[in-house]
Amino acid sequence: MENFNVDTLVIGGGIAGMQAALDLADQGFQTALVDHEPTIGGKMITLSKVFPTLDCCSCITTPKMSSVAHHPNIQLLTYCDLQSIQESDSGFRVAIVQKPRYVDAHKCTGCRKCEYECPILIPNPYDRGLGAYHAIRVPFSTAVPQTAVLDMDNCILCGKCEKVCPTQAVTFTQKPETFEVQTRTIVLASGFELTPLEAKKEYGGGLLHNVIDPLMMERFLAPTGPYGRVLRPGDGKEPTSIAYVQCAGSRDQSLGVEYCSRVCCMYAIKQAMLISGALPMAEITIYYMDIRTFGKGYEQFYQNAQAMGVEFIRGKVAAIHEDDQQNPVVKVELTEDGRVVERTHDLVVLSLGMVPSPGSAGILELPLGDDKFISVPAPNARPCHTTRPGIFVTGTAMGPMDIVDSIISASSAAAATSAYIRAHQNGQASPKPQEEAVYA
Amino acid sequence: MSDEQVSNVSRGEMLKSLREMHAASVEQTQALLREQKQMQQSICQIIRETPKTVPEIAAEIGKPSHEVLWYIAAFKKYGIVVETGKCGDYPLYQRAKETQA
Ligand SMILES: Cc1cc2nc3c(=O)[nH]c(=O)nc-3n(C[C@H](O)[C@H](O)[C@H](O)COP(=O)(O)OP(=O)(O)OC[C@H]3O[C@@H](n4cnc5c(N)ncnc54)[C@H](O)[C@@H]3O)c2cc1C
């Protein structure tokens, strides 16, 4: 890979990064989009449907991924790690490592013949490990780019994939390649991760097979999911009683996650409605402290779920254990009368919170806020400006938010980036960001 | 030797030297492959004639049901196994070729 110059480098190809890149590229700015995964799409491409409209998620995300890949002003860099960043007269010099795919990306047509020939099965991270794919594979059917990637750590080098490849694209000798991108600006859109499933030991996550995280349930509800339907992972039973435990990874001092993750109430309600459609006989219970439906149309969505028969129980879940049929038993203190009761379900979903993706903040030398997300010193006046001029932040890299807000924030970051580039083209210096007082 | 034979020899040597270079992970993965082949054989044998649920398969081969489900999901994805109906709350699975024949 040759070194090259761009106006802006977007880090992260989730919905926020893709939107920021498209907005900037549409204005004529040369843009590079880098993601450390072999495909763009972020978390959104793994979701089933979106609240509050219940539109198919893939139907919204896939065309965006394709627009990014085909845009004449966007250079897409997948399966790449940021190595270092240096400030230069004209912006930043960013060293990037192209990780070896062991497949020549120019030759690979995405036919997947290698994948069908490969003998090794490994857990598929896009299905949260509950499904499998082969050691060489195209990550999923709508991945962008449609290029295979080989996991050398799980390869026996039998050579079957190389033999069957019609374009001789498999290259076992590929090495990591470092190249530099000279950019005037950077937009950081590195997204979020869920709080760990096993963080609250008393809930049994990671230990009890039928206590799962909400992205697993998204995959069960998606037609491309690991089972093609909703089954519990412990034994393949179609669940008839499903419970959600709200605030299982947020608003919790013991986890160091004191903030509300903003999307958990809504995704739990959404999933409950989708399960009602998929399994009409199933009973669905949501254990909650308070329901936060802050967005446009969200309160109505909540009311619709109640009308559909989803049971909302106000209380604090103290613990979850398993009976001898692998059924999770939820021990809950009811807010209404203070009673502690135990209720048995087939499957429990822990509504985990959002924490920032690790990695890029350190390389970019950006300070973090108390919540560990990227610090934004003037959130009201300049919501996407970081402490470093020329570096902007967007989407869930700056804090928990839903897709609508991620897109708005991406367009806002693109506008700020564009203004910054134009001001510098005209020789104007941008004012230094002033810190706003935050009243706790 | 023809050009093709020459390239086959050098390809074989290249793979051999790469296997030496990645000896530790290759050895580990070979063990995994043996385990996976064994599992595939056992599962497919049990559901060749009669469709079964995950707990039934698990009980017959003496493996945990969550592990069996992982394999069933993988085999279903790659067309080795098909779903053929339900028994109570559990889907039934059968070896694909037998059903299609
Ligand atoms: C279970 C669940 C269901 C949800 N359902 C809905 C819904 O129905 N409706 C809704 O509005 N919202 C929903 N959300 C919220 C939604 O998922 C997020 O708002 C959205 O995905 C955020 O997008 P993002 O681009 O900020 O982050 P991400 O989707 O996390 O994307 C970040 C990208 O950056 C890449 N990246 C990370 N670090 C680096 C690095 N160091 N270098 C290079 N690349 C990097 C990642 O690979 C990824 O591609 C849901 C969330 C959850 C957990």
Coordinates of C-alpha atoms and ligand atoms in Angstrom, one line a residue:
Chain A
M1 CA 0.0 0.0 0.0
E2 CA 1.4 3.4 -1.0
N3 CA 1.3 6.5 1.2
F4 CA -1.4 9.0 0.3
N5 CA -2.9 12.4 1.3
V6 CA -6.5 13.1 2.2
D7 CA -8.6 15.9 3.7
T8 CA -10.0 13.8 6.4
L9 CA -9.4 10.4 8.0
V10 CA -12.5 8.8 9.6
I11 CA -11.7 6.2 12.3
G12 CA -14.4 3.5 12.6
G13 CA -16.9 2.3 10.0
G14 CA -20.1 1.9 12.1
I15 CA -23.1 4.0 11.3
A16 CA -21.5 7.2 12.7
G17 CA -18.3 6.8 10.8
M18 CA -20.0 5.9 7.5
Q19 CA -22.3 8.9 7.7
A20 CA -19.5 11.3 8.5
A21 CA -17.4 9.9 5.6
L22 CA -20.3 10.1 3.2
D23 CA -21.2 13.7 4.2
L24 CA -17.6 14.9 3.8
A25 CA -17.0 12.9 0.5
D26 CA -20.3 14.4 -0.9
Q27 CA -18.9 17.8 -0.3
G28 CA -15.8 16.9 -2.4
F29 CA -13.4 16.2 0.4
Q30 CA -10.9 13.4 -0.1
T31 CA -11.8 11.0 2.7
A32 CA -10.3 7.8 4.0
L33 CA -12.3 5.5 6.3
V34 CA -10.4 3.0 8.4
D35 CA -11.8 0.1 10.4
H36 CA -9.9 -2.6 12.3
E37 CA -12.5 -5.2 11.4
P38 CA -12.4 -6.9 8.0
T39 CA -15.8 -5.3 7.1
I40 CA -17.5 -2.0 7.9
G41 CA -21.0 -1.8 9.4
G42 CA -20.2 -1.7 13.1
K43 CA -22.8 -3.0 15.5
M44 CA -25.7 -1.8 13.4
I45 CA -25.2 -4.4 10.7
T46 CA -25.7 -7.1 13.4
L47 CA -29.0 -5.8 14.6
S48 CA -32.4 -7.3 13.6
K49 CA -34.8 -4.3 13.3
V50 CA -34.5 -0.8 14.6
F51 CA -36.7 1.0 17.2
P52 CA -39.0 2.8 17.0
T53 CA -40.0 2.1 13.3
L54 CA -39.1 -1.7 13.3
D55 CA -37.5 -1.2 9.9
C56 CA -35.1 -4.0 8.8
C57 CA -31.7 -2.9 10.0
S58 CA -29.7 -4.6 7.2
C59 CA -32.0 -2.9 4.7
I60 CA -30.8 0.5 6.0
T61 CA -27.2 -0.3 6.7
T62 CA -26.2 -2.4 3.6
P63 CA -26.9 0.4 1.1
K64 CA -24.8 2.8 3.3
M65 CA -22.0 0.3 3.4
S66 CA -22.1 0.0 -0.4
S67 CA -22.2 3.8 -0.9
V68 CA -19.1 4.1 1.2
A69 CA -17.3 1.4 -0.8
H70 CA -18.3 2.9 -4.2
H71 CA -17.9 6.6 -3.4
P72 CA -15.2 8.1 -5.7
N73 CA -13.9 10.3 -2.8
I74 CA -13.7 7.6 -0.2
Q75 CA -10.8 5.3 0.2
L76 CA -11.9 2.3 2.3
L77 CA -9.2 0.8 4.6
T78 CA -10.5 -2.3 6.3
Y79 CA -8.7 -4.7 8.6
C80 CA -6.2 -2.0 9.5
D81 CA -4.8 -0.9 12.8
L82 CA -3.8 2.6 13.7
Q83 CA -0.1 2.5 14.7
S84 CA 0.9 6.1 15.5
I85 CA -0.1 9.7 14.8
Q86 CA 2.2 12.7 14.5
E87 CA 1.1 16.3 14.2
S88 CA 2.5 18.0 11.1
D89 CA 2.3 21.5 9.5
S90 CA -0.6 20.4 7.3
G91 CA -2.4 18.3 9.9
F92 CA -1.5 14.8 11.0
R93 CA 0.6 12.0 9.7
V94 CA -1.0 8.7 10.6
A95 CA 0.8 5.4 10.4
I96 CA -1.6 2.5 9.7
V97 CA -0.9 -1.2 9.6
Q98 CA -2.7 -3.3 7.0
K99 CA -3.1 -6.7 8.8
P100 CA -2.6 -9.7 6.5
R101 CA -5.8 -11.3 5.2
Y102 CA -3.7 -14.0 3.5
V103 CA -5.9 -13.2 0.6
D104 CA -5.1 -10.8 -2.3
A105 CA -8.0 -8.3 -1.9
H106 CA -7.6 -7.2 -5.6
K107 CA -8.0 -10.8 -6.8
C108 CA -10.7 -12.1 -4.4
T109 CA -14.2 -12.1 -5.9
G110 CA -16.0 -13.1 -2.7
C111 CA -17.2 -16.4 -4.2
R112 CA -16.6 -18.2 -0.8
K113 CA -15.3 -21.4 -2.5
C114 CA -12.4 -21.3 0.0
E115 CA -14.8 -21.0 2.9
Y116 CA -16.8 -24.1 1.9
E117 CA -13.6 -26.1 1.4
C118 CA -12.0 -25.1 4.8
P119 CA -12.2 -27.9 7.3
I120 CA -12.0 -25.8 10.5
L121 CA -14.9 -24.3 12.3
I122 CA -14.5 -21.4 14.7
P123 CA -16.9 -19.2 16.7
N124 CA -18.3 -16.4 14.6
P125 CA -18.0 -13.1 16.5
Y126 CA -20.8 -11.5 14.4
D127 CA -23.1 -14.1 16.0
R128 CA -21.5 -13.3 19.4
G129 CA -19.8 -16.7 19.2
L130 CA -23.0 -18.7 19.2
G131 CA -22.7 -19.5 15.5
A132 CA -19.7 -20.7 13.6
Y133 CA -17.8 -19.9 10.4
H134 CA -14.7 -21.3 8.8
A135 CA -11.1 -20.3 9.4
I136 CA -11.1 -18.7 6.0
R137 CA -14.3 -16.9 5.2
V138 CA -16.1 -13.8 4.0
P139 CA -17.3 -12.4 7.4
F140 CA -21.0 -12.4 6.4
S141 CA -23.1 -12.3 3.3
T142 CA -23.5 -8.5 3.2
A143 CA -19.9 -7.7 4.4
V144 CA -18.2 -4.8 2.7
P145 CA -15.8 -5.5 1.2
Q146 CA -16.8 -9.0 0.0
T147 CA -13.2 -10.2 0.5
A148 CA -12.2 -13.4 2.4
V149 CA -9.9 -13.3 5.4
L150 CA -8.0 -16.1 6.8
D151 CA -7.4 -16.6 10.6
M152 CA -3.8 -17.9 10.6
D153 CA -4.1 -18.8 14.3
N154 CA -6.8 -21.3 13.5
C155 CA -5.3 -22.7 10.2
I156 CA -3.6 -26.0 9.6
L157 CA -2.1 -24.8 6.3
C158 CA -3.7 -27.7 4.4
G159 CA -3.8 -25.6 1.3
K160 CA -7.3 -26.6 0.3
C161 CA -8.5 -23.0 0.1
E162 CA -5.6 -22.0 -2.1
K163 CA -6.2 -24.9 -4.4
V164 CA -9.9 -24.3 -4.9
C165 CA -9.6 -20.5 -5.3
P166 CA -10.5 -19.7 -9.0
T167 CA -8.5 -16.4 -9.0
Q168 CA -5.4 -17.6 -7.0
A169 CA -6.1 -15.0 -4.4
V170 CA -5.0 -17.0 -1.3
T171 CA -1.5 -15.9 -0.3
F172 CA -0.2 -17.6 2.8
T173 CA 3.0 -15.5 2.8
Q174 CA 1.3 -12.1 3.2
K175 CA 2.8 -9.9 5.9
P176 CA 1.6 -6.8 7.8
E177 CA 2.2 -3.7 5.8
T178 CA 2.6 -0.2 7.2
F179 CA 1.8 2.9 5.3
E180 CA 1.1 6.5 6.1
V181 CA -1.8 8.7 5.5
Q182 CA -1.3 12.5 5.6
T183 CA -4.6 14.1 6.6
R184 CA -5.7 17.6 7.6
T185 CA -8.4 16.3 10.0
I186 CA -9.5 13.3 11.8
V187 CA -13.0 12.2 12.8
L188 CA -13.1 9.6 15.5
A189 CA -16.1 7.2 15.3
S190 CA -14.7 4.2 17.1
G191 CA -18.0 3.3 18.8
F192 CA -18.9 1.3 21.8
E193 CA -18.8 -2.2 23.4
L194 CA -21.3 -3.8 25.7
T195 CA -20.4 -3.9 29.4
P196 CA -19.1 -7.5 30.0
L197 CA -21.8 -10.2 30.3
E198 CA -20.0 -11.7 33.3
A199 CA -19.4 -8.4 35.1
K200 CA -22.2 -8.8 37.6
K201 CA -21.4 -12.2 39.1
E202 CA -24.7 -12.5 40.9
Y203 CA -26.5 -12.5 37.5
G204 CA -24.6 -15.6 36.2
G205 CA -23.8 -14.1 32.8
G206 CA -21.1 -16.1 31.1
L207 CA -21.7 -19.0 33.4
L208 CA -25.3 -19.8 32.8
H209 CA -25.9 -20.7 29.2
N210 CA -29.4 -19.3 29.2
V211 CA -28.5 -15.9 30.5
I212 CA -27.5 -13.9 27.4
D213 CA -26.5 -10.4 26.2
P214 CA -28.8 -8.3 24.1
L215 CA -26.7 -8.5 21.0
M216 CA -27.1 -12.3 21.1
M217 CA -30.9 -11.8 21.1
E218 CA -30.5 -9.3 18.1
R219 CA -28.8 -12.2 16.2
F220 CA -31.6 -14.7 17.2
L221 CA -34.2 -12.2 15.8
A222 CA -32.3 -11.6 12.6
P223 CA -33.0 -14.0 9.7
T224 CA -29.3 -14.5 9.2
G225 CA -28.7 -15.4 12.9
P226 CA -27.0 -18.6 14.2
Y227 CA -30.2 -20.6 14.6
G228 CA -32.5 -18.8 12.1
R229 CA -35.0 -18.4 14.9
V230 CA -35.2 -17.7 18.7
L231 CA -33.8 -20.7 20.6
R232 CA -32.1 -20.7 23.9
P233 CA -28.4 -21.4 23.6
G234 CA -28.2 -23.9 26.5
D235 CA -30.1 -26.7 24.8
G236 CA -31.9 -25.4 21.7
K237 CA -35.3 -25.1 23.3
E238 CA -37.8 -22.6 21.9
P239 CA -38.3 -20.4 24.9
T240 CA -41.9 -19.8 26.2
S241 CA -40.9 -17.4 29.0
I242 CA -38.3 -14.7 28.4
A243 CA -37.2 -12.1 30.8
Y244 CA -35.2 -8.9 30.5
V245 CA -33.2 -7.4 33.4
Q246 CA -32.8 -3.7 32.9
C247 CA -29.8 -1.6 34.1
A248 CA -27.8 -4.8 34.2
G249 CA -24.7 -2.9 33.2
S250 CA -25.5 0.8 33.7
R251 CA -26.4 3.1 36.5
D252 CA -24.3 0.8 38.7
Q253 CA -21.5 2.2 40.9
S254 CA -20.1 -1.2 41.5
L255 CA -19.3 -1.6 37.8
G256 CA -17.9 1.9 37.5
V257 CA -20.7 2.6 35.0
E258 CA -22.8 5.2 36.8
Y259 CA -24.4 6.7 33.7
C260 CA -27.6 5.6 31.9
S261 CA -26.8 3.9 28.6
R262 CA -29.9 5.5 27.0
V263 CA -30.7 2.7 24.6
C264 CA -31.3 -0.3 26.8
C265 CA -35.0 0.4 27.7
M266 CA -35.7 0.9 24.0
Y267 CA -33.9 -2.1 22.7
A268 CA -35.5 -4.3 25.4
I269 CA -39.0 -3.1 24.4
K270 CA -38.1 -3.5 20.7
Q271 CA -36.9 -7.1 21.2
A272 CA -39.9 -7.9 23.4
M273 CA -42.2 -6.8 20.5
L274 CA -40.2 -8.8 18.0
I275 CA -40.3 -11.9 20.1
S276 CA -44.0 -11.5 20.5
G277 CA -44.2 -11.7 16.7
A278 CA -41.8 -14.6 16.4
L279 CA -43.1 -16.6 19.3
P280 CA -46.8 -15.5 19.8
M281 CA -47.2 -17.9 22.8
A282 CA -44.2 -16.6 24.7
E283 CA -44.6 -14.6 27.9
I284 CA -42.2 -11.7 28.1
T285 CA -41.3 -9.9 31.3
I286 CA -39.2 -6.8 31.7
Y287 CA -37.8 -6.1 35.2
Y288 CA -37.0 -2.4 35.4
M289 CA -36.2 0.4 37.8
D290 CA -37.5 3.2 35.5
I291 CA -38.3 3.2 31.8
R292 CA -36.6 5.9 29.9
T293 CA -38.2 6.6 26.5
F294 CA -36.7 9.9 25.6
G295 CA -36.9 10.0 21.8
K296 CA -39.5 11.0 19.3
G297 CA -42.2 8.3 19.2
Y298 CA -40.5 6.3 21.9
E299 CA -43.2 6.6 24.6
Q300 CA -45.8 5.5 22.1
F301 CA -43.6 2.5 21.3
Y302 CA -43.5 1.6 25.0
Q303 CA -47.3 1.9 25.3
N304 CA -47.7 -0.3 22.3
A305 CA -45.5 -3.0 23.9
Q306 CA -47.7 -2.8 27.1
A307 CA -50.8 -3.2 24.9
M308 CA -49.3 -6.2 23.2
G309 CA -49.1 -7.9 26.6
V310 CA -45.4 -7.5 27.5
E311 CA -45.3 -7.6 31.3
F312 CA -43.4 -4.7 33.0
I313 CA -42.4 -5.4 36.6
R314 CA -40.8 -2.7 38.6
G315 CA -38.2 -4.0 41.0
K316 CA -34.5 -4.7 41.5
V317 CA -33.1 -8.0 40.4
A318 CA -30.8 -9.3 43.1
A319 CA -29.6 -12.5 41.7
I320 CA -30.1 -15.2 39.0
H321 CA -29.5 -18.9 39.5
E322 CA -30.3 -22.0 37.4
D323 CA -32.7 -24.9 38.2
D324 CA -32.0 -28.5 37.2
Q325 CA -33.6 -27.9 33.8
Q326 CA -31.2 -25.1 32.9
N327 CA -34.0 -22.5 33.6
P328 CA -32.8 -19.2 35.0
V329 CA -34.5 -18.3 38.2
V330 CA -34.8 -14.6 38.8
K331 CA -34.8 -13.3 42.4
V332 CA -36.4 -9.8 42.4
E333 CA -37.4 -7.3 45.1
L334 CA -40.6 -5.7 44.0
T335 CA -40.7 -2.0 44.3
E336 CA -44.5 -1.9 44.9
D337 CA -44.6 -3.8 48.2
G338 CA -40.9 -4.7 49.0
R339 CA -41.6 -8.4 48.6
V340 CA -38.7 -10.6 47.4
V341 CA -40.0 -13.2 44.9
E342 CA -38.4 -15.8 42.7
R343 CA -39.7 -16.4 39.1
T344 CA -38.5 -19.0 36.7
H345 CA -38.0 -18.3 33.0
D346 CA -36.6 -20.2 30.0
L347 CA -34.2 -17.4 28.9
V348 CA -33.0 -14.2 30.5
V349 CA -31.5 -11.3 28.6
L350 CA -29.3 -8.9 30.6
S351 CA -29.8 -5.4 29.3
L352 CA -26.1 -4.5 29.3
G353 CA -24.9 -0.9 29.0
M354 CA -22.5 0.8 26.6
V355 CA -18.8 1.4 27.3
P356 CA -16.4 3.0 24.8
S357 CA -14.4 0.8 22.4
P358 CA -10.8 0.6 23.6
G359 CA -7.9 1.6 21.6
S360 CA -7.9 4.8 19.6
A361 CA -8.2 7.4 22.3
G362 CA -4.7 6.6 23.5
I363 CA -3.1 6.7 20.1
L364 CA -4.8 10.1 19.4
E365 CA -3.8 11.3 22.9
L366 CA -7.3 12.5 23.7
P367 CA -8.3 13.0 27.3
L368 CA -11.3 11.0 28.5
G369 CA -14.3 12.2 30.5
D370 CA -15.3 10.8 33.9
D371 CA -17.4 8.2 32.0
K372 CA -14.3 7.1 30.0
F373 CA -15.7 8.3 26.7
I374 CA -13.8 10.9 24.7
S375 CA -13.9 14.3 26.4
V376 CA -15.8 17.1 24.7
P377 CA -14.9 20.3 26.4
A378 CA -17.7 22.5 25.0
P379 CA -20.6 20.0 24.6
N380 CA -23.3 22.7 24.0
A381 CA -21.4 25.1 21.7
R382 CA -19.2 22.6 19.9
P383 CA -20.5 19.1 20.5
C384 CA -18.1 17.2 18.2
H385 CA -14.8 19.1 19.0
T386 CA -12.2 17.3 21.0
T387 CA -9.4 19.1 22.9
R388 CA -7.2 18.7 19.9
P389 CA -7.9 21.1 17.0
G390 CA -8.5 19.2 13.8
I391 CA -9.7 16.1 15.7
F392 CA -13.5 15.6 15.9
V393 CA -15.5 12.9 17.6
T394 CA -18.9 11.4 16.8
G395 CA -21.4 8.6 17.5
T396 CA -21.0 6.4 20.5
A397 CA -17.3 7.2 20.8
M398 CA -18.5 10.3 22.6
G399 CA -21.2 8.7 24.8
P400 CA -24.1 6.3 24.7
M401 CA -26.6 7.2 22.0
D402 CA -29.0 5.5 19.6
I403 CA -28.8 5.3 15.8
V404 CA -30.8 8.5 15.1
D405 CA -28.5 10.5 17.4
S406 CA -25.4 8.8 16.0
I407 CA -26.4 9.9 12.5
I408 CA -27.2 13.5 13.6
S409 CA -23.9 13.6 15.5
A410 CA -22.1 12.3 12.4
S411 CA -23.5 15.0 10.2
S412 CA -22.6 17.5 12.8
A413 CA -19.0 16.3 13.0
A414 CA -18.8 16.4 9.2
A415 CA -20.0 20.0 9.2
A416 CA -17.5 20.9 11.9
T417 CA -14.7 19.1 10.0
S418 CA -15.7 20.8 6.7
A419 CA -15.7 24.3 8.4
Y420 CA -12.3 23.6 9.9
I421 CA -10.7 22.5 6.6
R422 CA -12.2 25.5 4.7
A423 CA -11.0 27.9 7.5
H424 CA -7.5 26.5 7.2
Q425 CA -7.6 26.7 3.4
N426 CA -8.4 30.4 3.8
G427 CA -5.7 30.9 6.3
Q428 CA -8.0 31.5 9.3
A429 CA -7.0 29.9 12.6
S430 CA -9.9 28.1 14.4
P431 CA -10.6 29.5 17.9
K432 CA -9.3 27.3 20.7
P433 CA -12.2 25.4 22.3
Q434 CA -13.2 26.7 25.7
E435 CA -14.2 24.4 28.4
E436 CA -17.8 24.7 29.6
A437 CA -18.6 24.4 33.3
V438 CA -20.4 21.1 34.0
Y439 CA -22.8 21.3 36.9
A440 CA -23.1 17.9 38.5
Chain B
M1 CA 9.0 -32.0 -15.0
S2 CA 6.2 -29.8 -16.4
D3 CA 5.7 -26.2 -15.2
E4 CA 2.7 -27.4 -13.2
Q5 CA 4.6 -30.2 -11.5
V6 CA 7.4 -27.7 -10.6
S7 CA 4.9 -25.3 -9.1
N8 CA 3.2 -28.1 -7.2
V9 CA 6.6 -29.1 -5.6
S10 CA 7.4 -25.6 -4.7
R11 CA 3.9 -25.0 -3.4
G12 CA 4.2 -28.1 -1.2
E13 CA 7.5 -27.0 0.2
M14 CA 6.2 -23.5 0.8
L15 CA 3.3 -25.0 2.8
K16 CA 5.6 -27.3 4.7
S17 CA 7.9 -24.5 5.7
L18 CA 5.0 -22.3 6.7
R19 CA 3.7 -25.2 8.9
E20 CA 7.0 -25.3 10.6
M21 CA 7.0 -21.6 11.1
H22 CA 3.5 -21.7 12.7
A23 CA 4.1 -25.1 14.4
A24 CA 2.4 -24.3 17.7
S25 CA -0.9 -23.0 16.3
V26 CA -0.9 -25.7 13.5
E27 CA -0.6 -28.4 16.2
Q28 CA -3.3 -26.9 18.3
T29 CA -5.6 -26.5 15.3
Q30 CA -5.0 -30.1 14.2
A31 CA -6.1 -31.3 17.6
L32 CA -9.2 -29.0 17.2
L33 CA -9.9 -30.5 13.8
R34 CA -9.7 -34.0 15.1
E35 CA -12.2 -33.1 17.8
Q36 CA -14.5 -31.4 15.3
K37 CA -14.4 -34.4 12.9
Q38 CA -15.2 -36.8 15.7
M39 CA -18.1 -34.6 16.8
Q40 CA -19.4 -34.3 13.2
Q41 CA -19.2 -38.1 12.8
S42 CA -21.0 -38.8 16.0
I43 CA -23.8 -36.3 15.5
C44 CA -24.4 -37.2 11.9
Q45 CA -24.5 -40.9 12.7
I46 CA -27.2 -40.4 15.3
I47 CA -29.4 -38.3 13.1
R48 CA -28.8 -40.1 9.8
E49 CA -32.0 -42.2 10.0
T50 CA -34.1 -40.4 12.7
P51 CA -34.4 -36.7 13.4
K52 CA -33.5 -35.8 17.0
T53 CA -33.5 -32.8 19.3
V54 CA -30.4 -31.2 20.7
P55 CA -30.8 -32.7 24.2
E56 CA -31.4 -36.1 22.7
I57 CA -28.3 -35.9 20.6
A58 CA -26.3 -34.6 23.6
A59 CA -27.5 -37.5 25.8
E60 CA -26.6 -40.1 23.2
I61 CA -23.0 -38.8 22.6
G62 CA -22.4 -37.7 26.1
K63 CA -21.6 -34.1 25.4
P64 CA -23.2 -30.9 26.9
S65 CA -26.2 -29.7 25.0
H66 CA -24.9 -26.2 24.4
E67 CA -21.9 -27.6 22.7
V68 CA -24.1 -29.9 20.5
L69 CA -26.2 -26.9 19.6
W70 CA -23.1 -24.9 18.4
Y71 CA -22.2 -27.7 16.0
I72 CA -25.8 -28.1 14.9
A73 CA -26.0 -24.4 14.1
A74 CA -22.7 -24.6 12.1
F75 CA -23.8 -27.8 10.2
K76 CA -27.1 -26.2 9.4
K77 CA -25.4 -23.1 8.1
Y78 CA -23.2 -25.1 5.8
G79 CA -25.9 -27.5 4.6
I80 CA -24.8 -30.6 6.5
V81 CA -27.9 -30.8 8.7
V82 CA -31.5 -29.7 8.2
E83 CA -34.4 -28.9 10.5
T84 CA -37.3 -31.3 10.0
G85 CA -40.0 -30.2 12.4
K86 CA -40.4 -30.0 16.2
C87 CA -40.8 -32.3 19.2
G88 CA -42.5 -30.3 21.9
D89 CA -40.5 -27.0 22.3
Y90 CA -37.4 -28.5 20.6
P91 CA -36.6 -28.4 16.8
L92 CA -35.6 -31.7 15.3
Y93 CA -32.5 -32.0 13.2
Q94 CA -31.5 -34.6 10.5
R95 CA -28.5 -35.3 8.3
A96 CA -29.1 -33.2 5.1
K97 CA -28.2 -35.6 2.3
E98 CA -30.5 -38.4 3.7
T99 CA -33.5 -36.0 3.8
Q100 CA -32.8 -34.7 0.3
A101 CA -32.3 -38.1 -1.2
Ligands
LIG1 C1 -28.6 -4.7 21.7 C2 -28.7 -3.4 21.1 C3 -29.7 -3.0 20.2 C4 -29.8 -1.7 19.7 N1 -30.9 -1.4 18.9 C5 -31.0 -0.2 18.4 C6 -32.2 0.2 17.7 O1 -33.1 -0.6 17.4 N2 -32.3 1.5 17.3 C7 -31.4 2.4 17.6 O2 -31.5 3.6 17.2 N3 -30.2 2.1 18.2 C8 -30.0 0.8 18.7 N4 -28.9 0.5 19.4 C9 -27.8 1.5 19.5 C10 -26.9 1.4 18.2 O3 -26.4 0.1 18.1 C11 -25.8 2.4 18.3 O4 -26.4 3.7 18.4 C12 -25.0 2.5 17.0 O5 -24.6 1.2 16.5 C13 -23.7 3.3 17.2 O6 -22.9 3.4 16.1 P1 -21.4 3.8 16.1 O7 -21.0 4.0 14.7 O8 -21.2 5.0 17.0 O9 -20.6 2.6 16.8 P2 -20.3 1.1 16.3 O10 -21.4 0.5 15.7 O11 -19.7 0.5 17.6 O12 -19.1 1.3 15.3 C14 -17.8 1.5 15.6 C15 -16.9 1.1 14.5 O13 -15.5 1.5 14.8 C16 -14.7 0.4 14.6 N5 -13.5 0.6 15.5 C17 -13.5 0.6 16.8 N6 -12.3 0.8 17.3 C18 -11.5 1.1 16.3 C19 -10.1 1.4 16.1 N7 -9.3 1.5 17.2 N8 -9.6 1.5 14.9 C20 -10.4 1.3 13.8 N9 -11.7 1.0 13.9 C21 -12.3 0.9 15.1 C22 -15.5 -0.8 14.9 O14 -15.0 -2.0 14.2 C23 -16.9 -0.4 14.3 O15 -17.0 -0.8 12.9 C24 -28.8 -0.8 19.9 C25 -27.7 -1.1 20.7 C26 -27.7 -2.4 21.3 C27 -26.5 -2.8 22.2

